[in-house]
Every structure is written in structure tokens, then in C-alpha cells.
XYZ file of C-alpha atoms in Angstrom:
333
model
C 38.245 -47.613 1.340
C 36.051 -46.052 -0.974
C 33.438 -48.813 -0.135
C 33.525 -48.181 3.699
C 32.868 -44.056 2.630
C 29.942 -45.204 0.435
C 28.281 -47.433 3.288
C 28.718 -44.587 5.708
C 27.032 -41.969 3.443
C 24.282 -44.461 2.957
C 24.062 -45.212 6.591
C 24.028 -41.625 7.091
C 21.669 -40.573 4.941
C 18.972 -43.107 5.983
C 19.355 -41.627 9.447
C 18.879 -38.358 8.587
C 15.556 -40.204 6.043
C 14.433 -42.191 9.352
C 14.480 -39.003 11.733
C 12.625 -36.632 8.936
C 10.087 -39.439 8.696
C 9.275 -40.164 12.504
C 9.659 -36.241 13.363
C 6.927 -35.166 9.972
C 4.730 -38.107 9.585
C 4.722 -40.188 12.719
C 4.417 -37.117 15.084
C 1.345 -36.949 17.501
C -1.546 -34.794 15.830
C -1.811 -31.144 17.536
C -6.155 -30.389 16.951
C -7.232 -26.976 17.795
C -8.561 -27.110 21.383
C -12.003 -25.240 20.215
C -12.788 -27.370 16.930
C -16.408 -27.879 18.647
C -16.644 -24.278 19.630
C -18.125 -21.527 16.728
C -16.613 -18.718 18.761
C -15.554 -16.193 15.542
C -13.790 -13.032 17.508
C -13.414 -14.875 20.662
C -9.973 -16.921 20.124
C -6.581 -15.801 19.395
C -4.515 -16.549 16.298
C -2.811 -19.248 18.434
C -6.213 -21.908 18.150
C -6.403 -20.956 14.546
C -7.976 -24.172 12.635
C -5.347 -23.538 10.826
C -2.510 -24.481 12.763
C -4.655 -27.766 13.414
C -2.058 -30.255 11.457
C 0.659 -32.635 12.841
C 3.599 -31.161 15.045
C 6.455 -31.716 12.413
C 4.026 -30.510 9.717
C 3.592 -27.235 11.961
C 7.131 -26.617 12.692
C 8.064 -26.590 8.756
C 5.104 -24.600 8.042
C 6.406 -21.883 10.378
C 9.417 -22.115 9.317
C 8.643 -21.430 5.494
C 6.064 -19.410 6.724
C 5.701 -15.080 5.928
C 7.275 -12.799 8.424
C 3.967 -11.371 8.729
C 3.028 -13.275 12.273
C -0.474 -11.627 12.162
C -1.389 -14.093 8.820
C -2.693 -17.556 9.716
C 0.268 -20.163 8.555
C 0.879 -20.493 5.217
C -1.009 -17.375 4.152
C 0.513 -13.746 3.107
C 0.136 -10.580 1.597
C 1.201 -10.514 -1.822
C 1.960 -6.884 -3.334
C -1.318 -6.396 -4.886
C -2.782 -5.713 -1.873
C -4.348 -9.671 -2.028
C -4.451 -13.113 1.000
C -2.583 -15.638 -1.484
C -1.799 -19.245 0.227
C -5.370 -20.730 0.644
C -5.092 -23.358 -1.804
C -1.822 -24.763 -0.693
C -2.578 -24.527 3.328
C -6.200 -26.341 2.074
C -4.388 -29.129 0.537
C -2.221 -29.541 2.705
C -4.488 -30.066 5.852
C -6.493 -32.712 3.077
C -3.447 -34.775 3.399
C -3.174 -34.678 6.908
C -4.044 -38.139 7.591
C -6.532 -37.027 10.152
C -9.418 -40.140 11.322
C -12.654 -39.923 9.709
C -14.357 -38.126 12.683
C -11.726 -35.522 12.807
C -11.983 -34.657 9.305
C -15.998 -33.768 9.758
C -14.755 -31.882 12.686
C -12.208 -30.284 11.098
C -14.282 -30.348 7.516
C -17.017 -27.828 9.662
C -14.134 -25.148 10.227
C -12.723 -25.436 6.738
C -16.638 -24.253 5.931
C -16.089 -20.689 7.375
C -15.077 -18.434 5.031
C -11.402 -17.332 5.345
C -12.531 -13.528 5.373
C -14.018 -14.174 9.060
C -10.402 -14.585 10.296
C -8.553 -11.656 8.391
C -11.621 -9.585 9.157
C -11.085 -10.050 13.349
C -7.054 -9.318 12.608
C -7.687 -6.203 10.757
C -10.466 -4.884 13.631
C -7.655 -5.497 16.143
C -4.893 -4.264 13.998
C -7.011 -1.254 13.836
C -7.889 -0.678 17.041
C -3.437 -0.958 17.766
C -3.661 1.966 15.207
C -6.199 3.871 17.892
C -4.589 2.847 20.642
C -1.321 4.779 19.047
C -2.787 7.867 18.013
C -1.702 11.214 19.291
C -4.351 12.251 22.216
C -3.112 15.680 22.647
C -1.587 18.936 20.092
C 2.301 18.627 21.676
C 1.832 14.877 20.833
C 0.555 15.355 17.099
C 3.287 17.915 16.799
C 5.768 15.549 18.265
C 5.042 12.661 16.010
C 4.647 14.836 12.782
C 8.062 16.062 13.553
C 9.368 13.112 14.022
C 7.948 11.295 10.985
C 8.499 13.919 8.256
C 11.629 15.619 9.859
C 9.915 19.135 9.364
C 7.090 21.416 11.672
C 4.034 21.348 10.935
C 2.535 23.759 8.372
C 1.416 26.889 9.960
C -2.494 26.766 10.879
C -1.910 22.840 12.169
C -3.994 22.892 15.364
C -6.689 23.899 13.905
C -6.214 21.494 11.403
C -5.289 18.897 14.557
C -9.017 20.331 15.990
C -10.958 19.449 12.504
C -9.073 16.010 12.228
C -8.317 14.653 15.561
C -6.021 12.320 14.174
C -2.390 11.886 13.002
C -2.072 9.347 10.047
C -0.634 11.437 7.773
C 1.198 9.531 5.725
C -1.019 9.296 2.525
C -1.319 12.961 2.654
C 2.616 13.065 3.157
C 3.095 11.231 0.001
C 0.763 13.033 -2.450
C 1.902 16.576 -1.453
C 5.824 15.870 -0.846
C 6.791 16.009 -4.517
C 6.043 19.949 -4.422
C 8.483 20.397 -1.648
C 10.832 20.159 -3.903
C 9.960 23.434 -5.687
C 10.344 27.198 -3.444
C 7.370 29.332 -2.487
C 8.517 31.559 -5.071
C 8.479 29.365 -7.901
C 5.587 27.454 -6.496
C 3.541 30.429 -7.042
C 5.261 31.634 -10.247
C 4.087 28.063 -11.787
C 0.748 28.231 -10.176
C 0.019 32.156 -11.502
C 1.309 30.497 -15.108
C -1.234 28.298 -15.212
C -4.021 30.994 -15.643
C -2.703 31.534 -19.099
C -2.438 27.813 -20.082
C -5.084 25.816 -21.788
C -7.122 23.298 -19.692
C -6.709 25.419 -16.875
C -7.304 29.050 -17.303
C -11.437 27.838 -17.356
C -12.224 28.391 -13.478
C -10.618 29.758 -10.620
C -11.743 29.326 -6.787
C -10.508 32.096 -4.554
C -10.631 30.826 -0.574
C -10.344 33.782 1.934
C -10.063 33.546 5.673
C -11.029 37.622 5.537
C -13.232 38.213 3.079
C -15.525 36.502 0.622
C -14.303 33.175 -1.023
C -15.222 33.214 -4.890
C -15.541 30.850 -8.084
C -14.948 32.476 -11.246
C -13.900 31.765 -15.132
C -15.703 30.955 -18.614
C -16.573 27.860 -16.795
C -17.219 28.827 -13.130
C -20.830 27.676 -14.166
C -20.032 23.704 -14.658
C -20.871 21.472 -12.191
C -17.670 20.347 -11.112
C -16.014 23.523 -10.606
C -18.988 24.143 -8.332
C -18.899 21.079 -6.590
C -15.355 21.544 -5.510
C -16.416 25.259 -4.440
C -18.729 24.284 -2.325
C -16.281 21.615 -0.462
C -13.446 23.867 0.306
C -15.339 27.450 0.872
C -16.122 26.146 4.530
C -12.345 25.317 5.404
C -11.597 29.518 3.517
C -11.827 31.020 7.422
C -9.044 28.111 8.479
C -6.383 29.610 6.100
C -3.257 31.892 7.048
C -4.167 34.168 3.909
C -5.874 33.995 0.696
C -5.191 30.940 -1.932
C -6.258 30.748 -5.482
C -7.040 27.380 -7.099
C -6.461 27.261 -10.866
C -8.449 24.303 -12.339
C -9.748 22.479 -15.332
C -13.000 20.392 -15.215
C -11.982 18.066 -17.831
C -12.201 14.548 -16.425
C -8.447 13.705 -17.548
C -5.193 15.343 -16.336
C -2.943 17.667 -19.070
C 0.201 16.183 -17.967
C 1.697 12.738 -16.549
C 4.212 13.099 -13.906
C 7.109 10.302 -14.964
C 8.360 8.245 -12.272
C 11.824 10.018 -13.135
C 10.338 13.209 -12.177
C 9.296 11.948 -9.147
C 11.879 10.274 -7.946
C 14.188 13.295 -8.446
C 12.141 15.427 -6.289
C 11.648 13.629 -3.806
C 15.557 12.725 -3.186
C 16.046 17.199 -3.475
C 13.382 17.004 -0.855
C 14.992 14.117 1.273
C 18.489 16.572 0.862
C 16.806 19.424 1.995
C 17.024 21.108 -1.630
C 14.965 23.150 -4.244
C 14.879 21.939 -7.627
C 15.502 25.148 -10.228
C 13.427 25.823 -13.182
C 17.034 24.611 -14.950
C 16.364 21.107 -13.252
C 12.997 20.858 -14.216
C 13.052 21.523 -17.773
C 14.284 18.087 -19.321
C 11.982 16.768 -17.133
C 9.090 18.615 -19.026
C 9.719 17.810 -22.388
C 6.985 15.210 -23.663
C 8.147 14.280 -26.483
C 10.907 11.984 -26.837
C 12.154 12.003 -23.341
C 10.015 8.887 -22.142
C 10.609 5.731 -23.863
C 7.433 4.929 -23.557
C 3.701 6.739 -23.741
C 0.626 7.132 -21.893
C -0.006 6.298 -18.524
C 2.609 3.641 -18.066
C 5.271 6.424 -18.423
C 4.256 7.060 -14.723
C 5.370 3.315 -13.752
C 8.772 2.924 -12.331
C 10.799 1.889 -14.954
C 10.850 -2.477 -15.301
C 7.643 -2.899 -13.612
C 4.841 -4.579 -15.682
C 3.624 -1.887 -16.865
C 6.318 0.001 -17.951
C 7.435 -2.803 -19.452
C 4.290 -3.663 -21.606
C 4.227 0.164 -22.342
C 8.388 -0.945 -24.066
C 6.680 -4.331 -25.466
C 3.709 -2.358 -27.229
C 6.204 0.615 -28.473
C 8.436 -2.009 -30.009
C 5.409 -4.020 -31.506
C 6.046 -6.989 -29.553
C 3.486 -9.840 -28.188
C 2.054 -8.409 -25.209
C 2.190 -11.188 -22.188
C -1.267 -11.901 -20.683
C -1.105 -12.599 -16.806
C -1.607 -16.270 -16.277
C -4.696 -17.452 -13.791
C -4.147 -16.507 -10.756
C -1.374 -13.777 -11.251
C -2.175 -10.120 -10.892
C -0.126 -7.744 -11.385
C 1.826 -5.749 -8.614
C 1.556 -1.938 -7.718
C 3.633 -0.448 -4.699
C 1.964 1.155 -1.972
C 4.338 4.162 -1.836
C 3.458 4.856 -5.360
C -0.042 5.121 -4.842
């Protein structure tokens, strides 16, 4: 008996074997109707050269495939913002098996740069973008609303009249941390900061009533003045005056940790102030990180917080290899 279950497992396996063969390798090519036709911008992803490989080939290759259905097969976007998958989808299509006449035809579309096809799906991914854009106040309101799950800030249409547009989100992200703190201790922390070194060297007034103003030891610098003379003409936009306290020293005073961060923006997300009683461990420098500089900013077991634990601990600092990059995430940008 155990012979007769051996033979049928064989006979079974070389089944399945015979199938996989005659549906991957034995399949009828499937060639890109427009091979002969340079028309860049005037197909659809569908005729993409590179979907030009056998039907079985094609059907696995989707199947592995990215999510992503606006990438050509085989292709996606890695983390770090970069098209990985050329080399693979390149060698793959080599070992096609494709006649000597299609491989100059197909050899003449492998000779347009990649960029050409990314380049006509970001134009019309853009132009979706447009297409969704709030064309009217109520609708900008609406969709603010609904993304944030607040009103807008007082003074929005006229900020809706200077912008005409409602992709907010990168604003959303670098001003939501401070949501987390009241108006009162907002501007408690902000009138501090006129007595605190690196910042008590300029002020810029902005009134919507009277004159707008730029003063301090070093009101006279050129960056001080340069940021003046951006934000005076927005002054007569604002509900009431605002005073900027700055520093024109080309590096920040303080790193905001990733634990910081993260902890205001979940009192934020629970509709919460942080008190100054929260805040404090989070703004002692000294021994609170376990690691330094600007990698203290990283969440914590990404590469670079980890090098910043490596270099702390005086261990061998791991070089990428070729080809790998390291990752950032786009909502921490």
C-alpha cells in the first residue's frame, strides 16, 4: 500500500509539473498592440510594453504584483519615495523567449526611458487631484471639516480666496502638534520665549489695524528681514495682532523627540490639552533620550534611531548595501 500512495503522489505531482509548464512556458505570446507606434501620452497603462510577455508569465506577474494598479507590472513604490522593480521586470522580459524580430521590436521600447511612463501617470494622477478639489467656500469648508474633524480657523475664506485650493494636509501635519497645547498656554510659552536665548534677537509684529513692525538687537540681519517682508503683506488678513519671536541662527535650539510628538498628537486625536505637568519630562534634554542629536527625532527602531543606539554604545555602524536606501515615513515629514 505504501507503494500505490507513492505512485499516486508522483503521478500527481507531475500533473500539477505538466499543467504549470504548458500554462507558463507554452502559452501563446500576448505583444503590445502599439509596439510599432511611438505614441508617449497617447495609450493607457493597459498596452504598457510592459505587460508585453507570455499569458502565464502575465497572470503570475499580477498576481505577485503591488497593490498600487497605477505602477506598470512588477514595479512599486518603495518607502523612500523611489520606482524599485526595473531590473527584475528587465530580466525577466530578456528571458521571454520572444523571435529575433520581436526582440528588436520590443528592444526599441525597452530604449525609452522608464521616467516617460511614471511621468504621464503622475500628470493624470494630478489632474484626478484637480478634478477633486473644492470649487466653491461651503465645499472647502465641508471637506476641511470632514478631514480634520474641526472648523476652520477663523479668517478661512479669505484664506480659501488667497489659496483657491484645499490640500491641506501637509499644513495639517506641521501645525497639529500645537493643538495639543491651550490658547492660554500657547501664548504663555510664546511670550517666554522673549526672555530665552536664541530667540529674544528679533521680533516681527503683523497687524491687520495698524503698522506691522520688525524689531530686536538683530532686526537688522538679513533673515529676520527677509521673513518680514514675506508675511507683512498677509498682516491686513489677520483677526488681530500676532507677534513672531525668532532667532536667525541657521539651526533650531531644540529637537522635538518622536515621544513628544506622538503624545500630542494622540491628546489632540482625544480632544485634550496637554498641561505644563505633561510636558515637563518631555523637556528635559539630558538623559531622557537614549540617544542624541537629530536621530532622537526618529521613531524609535527605525534606522536612524537605531544607528543613533549603535554609535552611543560604540558599536560598528552598518553601511546600506548597493541599492538600499534608507526609509523615512511620509507622515513624519
Amino acid at each position: 500500500m505504501p507503494r500505490v500512495k507513492a505512485s499516486r503522489s508522483t503521478f500527481a505531482l507531475a500533473v500539477v509539473a505538466l499543467l504549470f509548464i504548458s500554462f507558463f512556458l507554452l502559452s501563446e505570446p500576448s505583444y503590445d498592440l502599439n509596439f510599432d507606434e511611438d505614441l508617449i501620452g497617447e495609450r493607457e497603462h493597459g498596452s504598457s510594453p510592459l505587460d508585453t510577455v507570455r499569458t502565464g508569465q502575465k497572470a503570475i506577474n499580477q498576481w505577485l504584483s503591488a497593490t498600487d494598479l497605477s505602477l506598470p507590472r512588477g514595479l512599486q513604490f518603495t518607502s523612500d519615495g523611489l520606482v524599485r522593480g526595473w531590473d527584475a521586470v528587465h530580466e525577466l522580459l530578456k528571458k521571454g523567449g520572444l523571435k529575433k524580430k520581436d526582440k528588436n521590436r520590443f528592444q526599441r521600447v525597452m530604449e525609452k526611458h522608464p521616467i516617460l511612463e511614471l511621468m504621464e501617470q503622475g500628470k493624470k494622477r494630478w489632474d484626478d487631484l484637480l478634478a477633486r478639489q473644492s470649487k466653491t467656500l461651503p465645499q472647502a469648508v465641508t471637506e476641511y471639516t470632514r478631514r480634520y474633524g474641526r472648523a476652520p480657523p477663523k479668517g478661512f475664506e479669505e484664506w480659501w480666496q488667497f489659496c483657491k485650493r484645499n490640500q491641506y494636509d501637509q499644513i495639517n501635519r506641521d501645525i497639529e502638534p500645537y493643538f495639543a497645547l491651550s490658547p492660554e498656554l500657547f501664548r504663555k510659552r510664546v511670550d517666554a520665549l522673549t526672555e530665552t536665548a536664541h530667540t529674544a534677537h528679533s521680533q516681527i509684529t503683523l497687524s491687520p489695524e495698524g503698522e506691522s513692525s520688525l524689531y530686536g538687537e538683530r532686526a537688522i540681519s538679513a533673515r529676520p528681514k527677509l521673513l518680514f517682508s514675506l508675511l507683512r503683506p498677509i498682516a491686513q488678513l489677520l483677526p488681530a495682532d500676532i507677534t513672531f519671536s525668532m532667532s536667525d541662527h541657521d539651526l533650531g535650539s531644540w529637537i522635538l523627540g518622536d515621544d513628544q510628538k506622538q503624545a500630542a498628537l494622540s491628546a489632540v486625536k482625544e480632544g485634550r490639552y496637554l498641561s505644563e505637568a505633561d510636558l515637563k519630562p518631555f523637556e528635559k534634554k539630558e538623559g531622557r533620550q537614549p540617544v542624541k542629536g537629530l536621530v532622537s527625532a526618529c521613531p524609535e527602531g527605525t534606522p536612524g534611531w537605531n544607528r543613533g543606539v549603535a554609535k552611543r554604545d560604540g558599536l560598528p555602524l552598518d553601511q546600506p548595501s548597493p541599492g538600499e536606501s534608507l526609509s523615512f515615513a511620509a507622515e513624519l515629514m
